[in-house]
Tab-separated table of C-alpha atoms (C1' of nucleotides) in Angstrom:
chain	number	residue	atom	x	y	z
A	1	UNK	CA	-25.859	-64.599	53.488
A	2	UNK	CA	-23.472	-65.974	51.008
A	3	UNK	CA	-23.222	-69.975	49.832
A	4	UNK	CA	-19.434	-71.355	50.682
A	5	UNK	CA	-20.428	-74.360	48.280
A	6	UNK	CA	-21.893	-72.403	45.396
A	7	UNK	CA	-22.142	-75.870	43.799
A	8	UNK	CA	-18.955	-78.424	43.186
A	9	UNK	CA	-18.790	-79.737	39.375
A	10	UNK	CA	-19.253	-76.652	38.325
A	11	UNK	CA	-16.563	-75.571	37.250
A	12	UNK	CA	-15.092	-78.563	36.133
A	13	UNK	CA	-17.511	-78.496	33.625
A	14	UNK	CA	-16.881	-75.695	32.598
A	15	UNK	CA	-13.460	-76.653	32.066
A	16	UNK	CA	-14.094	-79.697	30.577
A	17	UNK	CA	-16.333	-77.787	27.727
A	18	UNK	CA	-13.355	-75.471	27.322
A	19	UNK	CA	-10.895	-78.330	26.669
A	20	UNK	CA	-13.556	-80.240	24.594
A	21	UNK	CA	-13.897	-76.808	22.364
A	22	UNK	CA	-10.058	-76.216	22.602
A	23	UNK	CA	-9.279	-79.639	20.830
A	24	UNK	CA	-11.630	-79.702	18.137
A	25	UNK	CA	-10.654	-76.150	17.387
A	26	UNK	CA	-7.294	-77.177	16.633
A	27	UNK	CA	-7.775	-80.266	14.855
A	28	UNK	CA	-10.508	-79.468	12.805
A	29	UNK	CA	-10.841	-75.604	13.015
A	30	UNK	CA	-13.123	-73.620	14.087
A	31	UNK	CA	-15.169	-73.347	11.593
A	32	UNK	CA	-15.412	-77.232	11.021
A	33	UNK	CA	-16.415	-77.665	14.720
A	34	UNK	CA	-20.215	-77.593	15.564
A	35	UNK	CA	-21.202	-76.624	19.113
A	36	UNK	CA	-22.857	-80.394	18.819
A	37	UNK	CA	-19.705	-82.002	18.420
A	38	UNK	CA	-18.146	-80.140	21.597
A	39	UNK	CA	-21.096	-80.756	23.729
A	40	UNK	CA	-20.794	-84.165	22.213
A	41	UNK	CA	-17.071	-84.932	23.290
A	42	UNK	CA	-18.137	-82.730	27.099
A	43	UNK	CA	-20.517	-85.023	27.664
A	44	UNK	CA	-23.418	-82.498	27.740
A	45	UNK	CA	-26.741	-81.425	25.446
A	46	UNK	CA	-25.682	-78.611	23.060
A	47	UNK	CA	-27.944	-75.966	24.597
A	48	UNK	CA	-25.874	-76.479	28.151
A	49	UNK	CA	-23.044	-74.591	26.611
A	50	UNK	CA	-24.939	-71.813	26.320
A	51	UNK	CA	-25.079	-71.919	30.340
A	52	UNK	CA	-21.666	-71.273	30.674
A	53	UNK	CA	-20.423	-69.363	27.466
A	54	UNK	CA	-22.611	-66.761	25.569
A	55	UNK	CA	-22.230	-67.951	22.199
A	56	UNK	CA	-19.537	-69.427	20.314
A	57	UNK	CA	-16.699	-66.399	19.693
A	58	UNK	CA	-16.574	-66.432	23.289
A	59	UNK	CA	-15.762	-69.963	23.601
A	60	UNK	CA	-13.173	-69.089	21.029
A	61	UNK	CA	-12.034	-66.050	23.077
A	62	UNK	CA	-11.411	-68.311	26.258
A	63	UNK	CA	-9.858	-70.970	24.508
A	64	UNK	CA	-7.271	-67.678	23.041
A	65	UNK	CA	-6.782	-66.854	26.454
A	66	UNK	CA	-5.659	-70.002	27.436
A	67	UNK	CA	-3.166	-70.760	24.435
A	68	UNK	CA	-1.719	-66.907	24.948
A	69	UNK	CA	-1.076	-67.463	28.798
A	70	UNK	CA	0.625	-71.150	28.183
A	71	UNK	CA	2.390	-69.602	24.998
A	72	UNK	CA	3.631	-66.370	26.810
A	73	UNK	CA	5.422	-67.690	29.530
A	74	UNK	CA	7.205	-70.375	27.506
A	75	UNK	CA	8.088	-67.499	25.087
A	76	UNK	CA	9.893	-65.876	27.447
A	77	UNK	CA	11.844	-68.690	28.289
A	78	UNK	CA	13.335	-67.996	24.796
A	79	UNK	CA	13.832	-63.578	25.380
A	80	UNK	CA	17.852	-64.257	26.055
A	81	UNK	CA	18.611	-65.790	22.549
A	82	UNK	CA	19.640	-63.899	19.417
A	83	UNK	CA	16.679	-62.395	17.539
A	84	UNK	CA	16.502	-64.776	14.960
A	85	UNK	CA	16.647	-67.524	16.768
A	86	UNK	CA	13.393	-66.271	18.951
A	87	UNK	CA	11.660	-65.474	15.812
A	88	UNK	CA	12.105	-68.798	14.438
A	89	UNK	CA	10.825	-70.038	18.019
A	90	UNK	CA	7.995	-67.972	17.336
A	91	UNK	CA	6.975	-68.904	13.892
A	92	UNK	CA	7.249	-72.761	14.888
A	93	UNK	CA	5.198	-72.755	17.856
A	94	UNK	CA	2.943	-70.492	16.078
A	95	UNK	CA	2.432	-73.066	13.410
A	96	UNK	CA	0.265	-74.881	15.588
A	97	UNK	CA	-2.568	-72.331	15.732
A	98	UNK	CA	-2.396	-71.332	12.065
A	99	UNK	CA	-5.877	-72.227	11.241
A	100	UNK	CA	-7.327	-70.338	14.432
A	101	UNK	CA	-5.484	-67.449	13.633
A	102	UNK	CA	-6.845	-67.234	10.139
A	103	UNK	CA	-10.070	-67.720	11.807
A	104	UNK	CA	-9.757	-64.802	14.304
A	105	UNK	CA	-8.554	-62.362	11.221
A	106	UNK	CA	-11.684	-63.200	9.929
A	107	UNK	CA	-14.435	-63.280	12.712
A	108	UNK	CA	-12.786	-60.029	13.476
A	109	UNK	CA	-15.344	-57.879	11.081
A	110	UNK	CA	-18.453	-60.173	12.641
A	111	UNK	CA	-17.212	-60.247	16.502
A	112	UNK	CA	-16.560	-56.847	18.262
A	113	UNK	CA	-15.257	-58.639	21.586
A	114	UNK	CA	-12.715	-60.677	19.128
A	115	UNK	CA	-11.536	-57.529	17.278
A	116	UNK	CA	-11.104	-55.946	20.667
A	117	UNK	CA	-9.093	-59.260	21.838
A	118	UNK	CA	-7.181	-59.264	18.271
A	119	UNK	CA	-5.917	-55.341	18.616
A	120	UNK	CA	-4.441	-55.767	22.447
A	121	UNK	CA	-2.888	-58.994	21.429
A	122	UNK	CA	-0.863	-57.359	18.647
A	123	UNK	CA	-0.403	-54.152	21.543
A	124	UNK	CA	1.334	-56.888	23.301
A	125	UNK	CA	3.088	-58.338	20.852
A	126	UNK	CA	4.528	-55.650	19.235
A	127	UNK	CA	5.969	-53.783	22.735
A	128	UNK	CA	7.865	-57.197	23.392
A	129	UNK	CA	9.571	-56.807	20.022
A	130	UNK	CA	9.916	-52.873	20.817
A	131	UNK	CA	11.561	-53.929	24.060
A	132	UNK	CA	14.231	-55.623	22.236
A	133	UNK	CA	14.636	-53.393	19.480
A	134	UNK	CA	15.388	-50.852	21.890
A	135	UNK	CA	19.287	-50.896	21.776
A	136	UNK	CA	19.566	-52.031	18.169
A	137	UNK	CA	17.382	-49.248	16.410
A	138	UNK	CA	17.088	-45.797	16.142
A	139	UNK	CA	13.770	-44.244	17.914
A	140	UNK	CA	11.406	-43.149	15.152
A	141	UNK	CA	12.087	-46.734	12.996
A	142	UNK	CA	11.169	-48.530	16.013
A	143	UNK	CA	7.389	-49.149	15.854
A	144	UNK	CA	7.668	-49.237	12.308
A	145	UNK	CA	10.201	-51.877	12.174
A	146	UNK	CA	8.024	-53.988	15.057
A	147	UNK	CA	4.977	-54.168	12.681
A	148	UNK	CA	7.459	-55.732	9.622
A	149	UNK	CA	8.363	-58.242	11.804
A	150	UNK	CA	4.899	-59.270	13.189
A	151	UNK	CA	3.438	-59.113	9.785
A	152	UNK	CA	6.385	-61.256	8.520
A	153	UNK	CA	6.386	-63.902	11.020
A	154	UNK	CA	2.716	-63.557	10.674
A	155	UNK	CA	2.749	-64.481	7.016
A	156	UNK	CA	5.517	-66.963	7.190
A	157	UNK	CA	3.121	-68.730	10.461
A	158	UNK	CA	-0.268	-69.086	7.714
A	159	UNK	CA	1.212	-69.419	4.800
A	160	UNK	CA	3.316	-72.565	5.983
A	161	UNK	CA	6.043	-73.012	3.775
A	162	UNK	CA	9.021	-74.941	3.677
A	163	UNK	CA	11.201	-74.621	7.264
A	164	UNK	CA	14.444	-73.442	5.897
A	165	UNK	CA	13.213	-70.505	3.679
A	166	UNK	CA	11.162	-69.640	6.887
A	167	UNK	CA	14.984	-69.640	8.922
A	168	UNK	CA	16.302	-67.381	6.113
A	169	UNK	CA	13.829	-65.124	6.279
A	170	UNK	CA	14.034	-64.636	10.115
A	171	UNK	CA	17.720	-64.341	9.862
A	172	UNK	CA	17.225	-61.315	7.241
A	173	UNK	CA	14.961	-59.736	9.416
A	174	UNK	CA	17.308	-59.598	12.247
A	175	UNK	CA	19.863	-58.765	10.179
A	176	UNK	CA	18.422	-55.727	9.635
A	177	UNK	CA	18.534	-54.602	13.255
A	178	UNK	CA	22.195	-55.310	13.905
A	179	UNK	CA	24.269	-52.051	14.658
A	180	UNK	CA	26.101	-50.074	12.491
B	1	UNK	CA	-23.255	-80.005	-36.722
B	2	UNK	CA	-22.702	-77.098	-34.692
B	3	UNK	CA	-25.407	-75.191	-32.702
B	4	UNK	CA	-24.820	-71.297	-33.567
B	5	UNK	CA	-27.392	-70.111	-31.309
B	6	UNK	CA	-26.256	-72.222	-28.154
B	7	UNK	CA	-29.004	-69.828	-26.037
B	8	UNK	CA	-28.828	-66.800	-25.732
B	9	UNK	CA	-28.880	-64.885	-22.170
B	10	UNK	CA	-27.652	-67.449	-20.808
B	11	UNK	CA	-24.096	-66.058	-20.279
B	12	UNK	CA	-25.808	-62.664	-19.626
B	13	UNK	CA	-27.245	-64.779	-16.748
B	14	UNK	CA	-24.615	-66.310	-15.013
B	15	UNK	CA	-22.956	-62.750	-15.101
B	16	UNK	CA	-25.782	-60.864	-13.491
B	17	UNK	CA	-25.165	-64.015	-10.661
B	18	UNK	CA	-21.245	-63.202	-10.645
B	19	UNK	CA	-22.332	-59.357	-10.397
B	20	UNK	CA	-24.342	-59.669	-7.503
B	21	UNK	CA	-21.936	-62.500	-5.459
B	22	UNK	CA	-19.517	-59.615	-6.010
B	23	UNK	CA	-20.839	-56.653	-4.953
B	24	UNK	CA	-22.540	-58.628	-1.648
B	25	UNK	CA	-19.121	-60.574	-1.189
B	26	UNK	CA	-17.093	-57.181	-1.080
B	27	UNK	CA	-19.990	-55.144	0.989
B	28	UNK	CA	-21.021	-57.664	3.398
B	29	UNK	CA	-18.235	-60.412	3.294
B	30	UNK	CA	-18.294	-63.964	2.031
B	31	UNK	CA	-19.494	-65.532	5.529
B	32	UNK	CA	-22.263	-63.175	5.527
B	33	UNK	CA	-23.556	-63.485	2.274
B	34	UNK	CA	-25.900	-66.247	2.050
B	35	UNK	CA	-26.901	-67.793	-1.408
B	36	UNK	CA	-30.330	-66.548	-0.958
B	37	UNK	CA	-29.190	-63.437	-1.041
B	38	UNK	CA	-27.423	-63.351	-4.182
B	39	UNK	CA	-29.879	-65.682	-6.096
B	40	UNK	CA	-32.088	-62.315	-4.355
B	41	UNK	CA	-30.325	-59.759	-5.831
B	42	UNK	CA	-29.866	-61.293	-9.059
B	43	UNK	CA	-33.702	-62.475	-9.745
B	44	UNK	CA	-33.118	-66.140	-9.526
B	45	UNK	CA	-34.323	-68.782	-7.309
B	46	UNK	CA	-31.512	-69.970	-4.972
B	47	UNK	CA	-30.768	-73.333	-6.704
B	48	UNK	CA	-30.303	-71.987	-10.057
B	49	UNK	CA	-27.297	-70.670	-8.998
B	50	UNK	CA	-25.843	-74.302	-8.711
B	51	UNK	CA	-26.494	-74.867	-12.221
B	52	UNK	CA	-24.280	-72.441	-13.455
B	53	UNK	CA	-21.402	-72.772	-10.593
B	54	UNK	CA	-20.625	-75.831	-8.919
B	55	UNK	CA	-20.573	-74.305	-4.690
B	56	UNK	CA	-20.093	-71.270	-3.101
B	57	UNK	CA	-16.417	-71.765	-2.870
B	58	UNK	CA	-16.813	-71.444	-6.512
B	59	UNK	CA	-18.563	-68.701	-6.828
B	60	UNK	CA	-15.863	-66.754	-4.926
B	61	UNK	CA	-13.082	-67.945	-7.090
B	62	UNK	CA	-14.589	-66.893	-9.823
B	63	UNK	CA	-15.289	-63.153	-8.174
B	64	UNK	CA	-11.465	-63.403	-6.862
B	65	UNK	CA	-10.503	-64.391	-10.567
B	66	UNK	CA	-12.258	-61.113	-11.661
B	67	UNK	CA	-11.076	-58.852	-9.072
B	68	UNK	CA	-7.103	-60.079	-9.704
B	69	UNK	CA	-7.538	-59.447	-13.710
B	70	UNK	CA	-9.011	-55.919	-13.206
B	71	UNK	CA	-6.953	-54.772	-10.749
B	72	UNK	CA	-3.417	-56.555	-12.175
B	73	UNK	CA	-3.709	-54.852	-15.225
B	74	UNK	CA	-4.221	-51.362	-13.270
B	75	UNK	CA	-0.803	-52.312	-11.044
B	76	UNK	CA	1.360	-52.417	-14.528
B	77	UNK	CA	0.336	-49.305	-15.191
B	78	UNK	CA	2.347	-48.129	-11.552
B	79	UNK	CA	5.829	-50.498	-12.295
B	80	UNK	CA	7.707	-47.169	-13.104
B	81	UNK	CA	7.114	-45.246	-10.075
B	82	UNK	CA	9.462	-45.864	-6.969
B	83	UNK	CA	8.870	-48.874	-4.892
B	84	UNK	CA	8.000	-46.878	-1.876
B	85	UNK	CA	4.936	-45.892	-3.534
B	86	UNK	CA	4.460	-48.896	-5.473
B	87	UNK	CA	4.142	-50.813	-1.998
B	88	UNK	CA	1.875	-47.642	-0.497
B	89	UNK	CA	-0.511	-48.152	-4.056
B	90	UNK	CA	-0.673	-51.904	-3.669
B	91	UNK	CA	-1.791	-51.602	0.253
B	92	UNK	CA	-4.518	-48.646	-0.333
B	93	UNK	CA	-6.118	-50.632	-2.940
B	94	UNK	CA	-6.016	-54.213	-1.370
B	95	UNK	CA	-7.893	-52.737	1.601
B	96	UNK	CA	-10.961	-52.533	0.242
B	97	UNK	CA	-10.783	-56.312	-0.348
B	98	UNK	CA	-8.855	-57.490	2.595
B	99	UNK	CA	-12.528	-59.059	4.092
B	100	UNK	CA	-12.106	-61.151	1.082
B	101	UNK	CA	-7.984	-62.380	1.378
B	102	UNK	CA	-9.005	-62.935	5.101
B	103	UNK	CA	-11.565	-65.014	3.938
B	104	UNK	CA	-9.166	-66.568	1.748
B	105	UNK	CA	-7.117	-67.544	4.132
B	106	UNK	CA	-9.504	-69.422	6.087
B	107	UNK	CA	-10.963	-71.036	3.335
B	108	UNK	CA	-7.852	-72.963	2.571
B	109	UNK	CA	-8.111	-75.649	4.998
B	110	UNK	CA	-11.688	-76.384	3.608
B	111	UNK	CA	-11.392	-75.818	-0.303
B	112	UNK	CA	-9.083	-77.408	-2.114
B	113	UNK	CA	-9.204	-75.237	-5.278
B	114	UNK	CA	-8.863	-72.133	-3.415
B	115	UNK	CA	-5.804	-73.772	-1.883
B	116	UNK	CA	-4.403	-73.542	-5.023
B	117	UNK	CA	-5.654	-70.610	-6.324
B	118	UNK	CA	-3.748	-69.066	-3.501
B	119	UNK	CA	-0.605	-70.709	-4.153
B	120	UNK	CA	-1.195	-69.590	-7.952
B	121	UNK	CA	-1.270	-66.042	-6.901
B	122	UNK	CA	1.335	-66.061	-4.260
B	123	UNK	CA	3.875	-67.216	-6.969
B	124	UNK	CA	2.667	-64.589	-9.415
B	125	UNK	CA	2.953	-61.037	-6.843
B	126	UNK	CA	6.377	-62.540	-6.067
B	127	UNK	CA	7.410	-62.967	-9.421
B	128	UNK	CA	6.269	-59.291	-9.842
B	129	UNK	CA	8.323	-57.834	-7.064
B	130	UNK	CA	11.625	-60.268	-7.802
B	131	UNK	CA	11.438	-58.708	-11.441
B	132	UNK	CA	11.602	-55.139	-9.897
B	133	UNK	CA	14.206	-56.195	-6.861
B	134	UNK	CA	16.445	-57.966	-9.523
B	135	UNK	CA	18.805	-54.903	-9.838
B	136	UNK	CA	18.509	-53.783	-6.591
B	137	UNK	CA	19.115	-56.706	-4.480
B	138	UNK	CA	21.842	-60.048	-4.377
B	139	UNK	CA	20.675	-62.330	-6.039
B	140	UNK	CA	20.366	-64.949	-2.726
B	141	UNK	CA	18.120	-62.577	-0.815
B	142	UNK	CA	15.677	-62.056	-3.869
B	143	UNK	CA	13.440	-64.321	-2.873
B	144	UNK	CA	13.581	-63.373	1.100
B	145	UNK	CA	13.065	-60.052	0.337
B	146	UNK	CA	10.220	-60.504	-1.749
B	147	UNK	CA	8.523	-62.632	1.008
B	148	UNK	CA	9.169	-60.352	3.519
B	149	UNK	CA	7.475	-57.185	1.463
B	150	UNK	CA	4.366	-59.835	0.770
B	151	UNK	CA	3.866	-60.381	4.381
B	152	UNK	CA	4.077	-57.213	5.469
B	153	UNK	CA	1.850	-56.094	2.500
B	154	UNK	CA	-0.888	-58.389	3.343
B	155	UNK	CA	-0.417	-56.925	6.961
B	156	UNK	CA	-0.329	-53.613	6.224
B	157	UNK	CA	-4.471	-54.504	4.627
B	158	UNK	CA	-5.455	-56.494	6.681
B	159	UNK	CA	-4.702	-54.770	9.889
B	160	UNK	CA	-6.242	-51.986	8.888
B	161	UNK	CA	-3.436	-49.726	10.622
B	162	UNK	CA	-3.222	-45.624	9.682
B	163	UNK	CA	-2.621	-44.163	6.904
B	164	UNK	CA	0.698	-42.423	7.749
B	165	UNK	CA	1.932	-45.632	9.529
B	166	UNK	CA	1.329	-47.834	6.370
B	167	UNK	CA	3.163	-44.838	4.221
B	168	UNK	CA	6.228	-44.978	7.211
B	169	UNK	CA	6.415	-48.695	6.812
B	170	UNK	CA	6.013	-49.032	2.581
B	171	UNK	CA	9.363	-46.360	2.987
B	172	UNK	CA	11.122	-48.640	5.557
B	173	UNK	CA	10.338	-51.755	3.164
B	174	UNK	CA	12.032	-49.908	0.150
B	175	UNK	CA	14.825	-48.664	1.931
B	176	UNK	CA	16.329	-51.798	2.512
B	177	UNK	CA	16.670	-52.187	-1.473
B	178	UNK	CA	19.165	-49.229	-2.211
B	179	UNK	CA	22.283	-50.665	-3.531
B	180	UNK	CA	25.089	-49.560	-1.509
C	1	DA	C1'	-27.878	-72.990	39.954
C	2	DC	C1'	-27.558	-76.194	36.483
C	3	DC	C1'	-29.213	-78.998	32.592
C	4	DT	C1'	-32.239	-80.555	28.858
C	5	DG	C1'	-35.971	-81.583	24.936
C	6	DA	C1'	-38.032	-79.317	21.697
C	7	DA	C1'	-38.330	-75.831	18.644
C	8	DC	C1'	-36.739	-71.722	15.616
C	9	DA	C1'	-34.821	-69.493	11.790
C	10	DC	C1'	-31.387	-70.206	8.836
C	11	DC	C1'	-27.705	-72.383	6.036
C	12	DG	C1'	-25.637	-74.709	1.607
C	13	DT	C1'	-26.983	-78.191	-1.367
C	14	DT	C1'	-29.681	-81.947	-3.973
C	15	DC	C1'	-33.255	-83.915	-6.706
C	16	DA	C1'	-37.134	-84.750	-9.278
C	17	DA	C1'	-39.966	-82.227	-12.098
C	18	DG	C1'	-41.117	-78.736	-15.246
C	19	DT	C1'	-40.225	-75.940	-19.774
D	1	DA	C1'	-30.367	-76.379	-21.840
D	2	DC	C1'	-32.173	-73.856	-18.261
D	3	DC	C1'	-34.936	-73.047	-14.086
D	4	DT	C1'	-37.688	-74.100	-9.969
D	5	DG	C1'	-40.452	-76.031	-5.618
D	6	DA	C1'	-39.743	-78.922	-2.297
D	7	DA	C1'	-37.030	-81.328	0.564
D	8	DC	C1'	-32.575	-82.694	3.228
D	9	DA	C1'	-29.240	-82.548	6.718
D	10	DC	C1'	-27.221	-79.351	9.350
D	11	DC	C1'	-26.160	-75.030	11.818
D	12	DG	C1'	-26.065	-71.710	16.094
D	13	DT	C1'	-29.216	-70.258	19.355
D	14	DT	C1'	-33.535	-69.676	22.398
D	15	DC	C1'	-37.055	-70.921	25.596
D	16	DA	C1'	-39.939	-73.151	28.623
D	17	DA	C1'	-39.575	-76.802	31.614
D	18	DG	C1'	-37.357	-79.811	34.679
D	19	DT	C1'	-34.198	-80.758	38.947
DNA sequence: ACCTGAACACCGTTCAAGT
DNA sequence: ACCTGAACACCGTTCAAGT
């Protein structure tokens, strides 16, 4: 005998926690933001988190999830370009999350679920750049060549320095990959 | 009027304190490692610890400065070999701190000082690797190519990727140095 | 099913007090 | 100068109790 109206508000709360714990963590980090402070700006008691999210990384994880799908599809808005004008793209909009992506690197040896998360997100990553690299590279250098550009645009995303010397060194990584 | 005997085991002291932050830092991680623990393993009471260092934050630069002068000094002793295996040496021995750069790189945002103690270090592993790329690279793409082998360095620990991959991507990194 | 008040064990840090 | 007991404000999380 199952409910039709399981209960309305629900999920909207559940939403609304999620966007609560999705602001903070970009503006002040996650390590700067206390579950009190998200319940706070939800509009709920701290413990009533823990209703709808088991702990903390997995508000994290969701709130991932949410800036991957959004970030994905308007990333491949961008696949047609020359390389390094998509890695630029890349290390830009990446610029935005640079203090949760620290954070994940780091929760990584505390949170099994987020080191899970962490390895298929670079899985992903790395066969979109293999898919491009396809025609430019020769087979064995491929995967090897993928990981020197995510770690570079990975370093050049935390380690925010100044825009042009970011440009340059996207353009010298896809100068790499042009044909003989 | 000088006092000659400022009191002594007092350094001795705030080096058993260093000891222990570093061996708990490097086994368990920063985040895990709770002042407690170390005033614990070095026979203290937690607060004493405060009297010699000023935070926590502290306390780690001064393990970080320890761990860069030891381990600097071993890296010179390296500089002749090929770069290949420069690059591999450099990544097999940062892994068994890269808890402690991911830390790092978290800690940023939060700690001024470590901010810059960052920078400080940044500047000085480039300045190594433009000194070895002088010959072997124009001079524009010096400094390019010496962020690109940083990134992918601090990848290559992080990430904690296979052994043989690691070795496959050092080789890729030097190959792009051989003078036509 | 959903939400909360109260409590728990812990954290880094401070302060007044001891020697 | 060096060290500590006690306290402070806070943290993430749990649990019994309410609706």
């Amino acid at each position: 005998m199952p409910r039709n109206k399981p209960q309305q508000g629900a999920d909207e709360k559940k939403a609304e926690i999620l966007e609560a714990a999705r602001k903070l963590f970009l503006d002040a980090g996650y390590e700067a933001t206390s579950i009190t402070a998200i319940a706070t700006a939800a509009g709920v008691a701290p413990n009533t988190i823990y209703w709808y999210f088991k702990d903390k990384d997995e508000l994290l994880l969701a709130v991932l999830d949410q800036l991957l799908q959004e970030n994905l599809a308007e990333f491949m808005s961008v696949i047609g370009r020359p390389i390094s004008e998509q890695l630029l793209w890349l290390v830009k909009k990446l610029r935005g999350f640079s203090r949760l992506i620290s954070t994940v690197h780091t929760r990584i040896h505390e949170s099994n679920t987020l080191n899970q998360w962490h390895s298929q997100f670079h899985i992903t990553v790395e066969q979109l750049f293999r898919q491009q690299l396809q025609q430019q590279v020769t087979g064995e250098s491929i995967s090897v060549e993928g990981r020197i550009a995510a770690y570079t645009i990975e370093g050049l995303v935390t380690h925010d320095i100044e825009e042009n010397a970011a440009q340059l060194t996207c353009e010298a990584l896809a100068s790499r990959w042009v044909k003989p």
